[in-house]
Coordinates of C-alpha atoms in Angstrom, one line a residue:
W1439 CA -36.4 13.9 -7.3
K1440 CA -33.9 13.7 -4.0
A1441 CA -33.3 9.9 -5.3
N1442 CA -32.5 11.2 -8.8
L1443 CA -30.1 13.8 -7.4
Y1444 CA -28.5 11.5 -5.3
A1445 CA -28.0 8.8 -7.9
R1446 CA -26.6 11.3 -10.4
T1447 CA -24.1 12.8 -7.6
K1448 CA -22.9 9.3 -6.7
T1449 CA -22.5 8.0 -10.3
R1450 CA -20.8 11.6 -11.4
L1451 CA -17.1 10.9 -12.8
E1452 CA -14.7 13.4 -11.7
L1453 CA -11.7 13.9 -13.9
G1454 CA -9.1 16.3 -13.1
T1455 CA -6.8 18.0 -10.6
V1456 CA -7.4 20.1 -7.5
T1457 CA -4.5 22.1 -5.9
M1458 CA -5.1 23.1 -2.4
R1459 CA -2.8 25.5 -0.5
F1460 CA -2.5 25.0 3.0
T1461 CA -0.5 27.0 5.7
L1462 CA 0.8 25.4 8.7
E1463 CA 2.1 27.2 12.1
R1464 CA 5.5 26.2 13.7
K1465 CA 3.8 24.0 16.2
G1466 CA 1.8 22.2 13.6
K1467 CA -1.6 24.0 13.7
L1468 CA -3.4 24.2 10.5
A1469 CA -3.7 28.2 10.2
A1470 CA -5.5 28.1 7.0
V1471 CA -6.7 26.1 3.9
S1472 CA -7.9 27.1 0.3
E1473 CA -8.4 26.0 -3.2
A1474 CA -5.4 27.3 -5.5
K1475 CA -6.2 25.8 -8.8
R1476 CA -8.9 23.5 -10.4
V1477 CA -8.3 22.0 -13.7
G1478 CA -10.9 19.6 -15.4
D1479 CA -14.3 18.6 -14.7
I1480 CA -14.4 18.9 -10.7
S1481 CA -17.0 19.5 -9.0
D1482 CA -17.6 22.0 -5.6
E1483 CA -18.1 18.8 -3.8
A1484 CA -14.9 17.4 -4.6
V1485 CA -13.1 20.4 -3.7
S1486 CA -14.7 20.3 -0.4
L1487 CA -13.6 16.9 0.0
C1488 CA -10.1 17.9 -0.3
K1489 CA -10.3 20.7 2.1
Q1490 CA -12.0 18.2 4.6
G1491 CA -9.3 15.7 4.2
L1492 CA -6.4 18.5 5.0
E1493 CA -8.3 19.6 7.9
Q1494 CA -8.8 16.0 9.3
A1495 CA -5.3 15.5 8.9
A1496 CA -4.3 18.2 11.5
P1497 CA -2.6 18.8 14.0
H1498 CA 0.7 17.9 12.5
D1499 CA 4.0 17.5 14.3
P1500 CA 5.9 20.8 15.0
F1501 CA 8.5 21.8 12.5
P1502 CA 11.8 20.2 12.4
S1503 CA 14.8 22.3 13.7
A1504 CA 16.0 23.0 10.5
L1505 CA 12.6 25.1 10.0
S1506 CA 12.5 26.5 13.5
D1507 CA 13.1 30.1 12.3
R1508 CA 9.8 30.1 10.3
E1509 CA 6.6 31.1 11.9
K1510 CA 4.5 29.6 9.3
L1511 CA 5.0 27.5 6.1
T1512 CA 2.7 27.6 3.1
L1513 CA 2.4 24.4 0.9
D1514 CA 0.2 23.2 -2.2
V1515 CA -0.8 19.5 -2.7
Q1516 CA -2.5 18.3 -5.7
F1517 CA -5.5 15.9 -5.8
L1518 CA -5.8 13.8 -8.7
Y1519 CA -9.0 12.5 -10.2
R1520 CA -8.8 10.0 -12.7

C-alpha cells in the first residue's frame, strides 16, 4: 500500500494557484507565512512546499531607506501550478 500511495502522489498533477502571504520585519527576518488563497486542484502538500520555499529563502536583506519608516511589510506571492 505504501508503494501505491507513493506512486499516486508522485504522479499527481497539480493545476491551480496558491497565494501565500508573508510578513517581513525591517531587518529582513521572516515574521509569518500563511496560505491566503487556493484556487484549483491543489493539495495540502503543494501548499506546504510553497511555505517551505518562503521559509528557506529567509532571511532577506533589510528594508531599503525608502521603507525605513515601516516596522513590517506584508506581501502576497502567487505560485502557479500548470
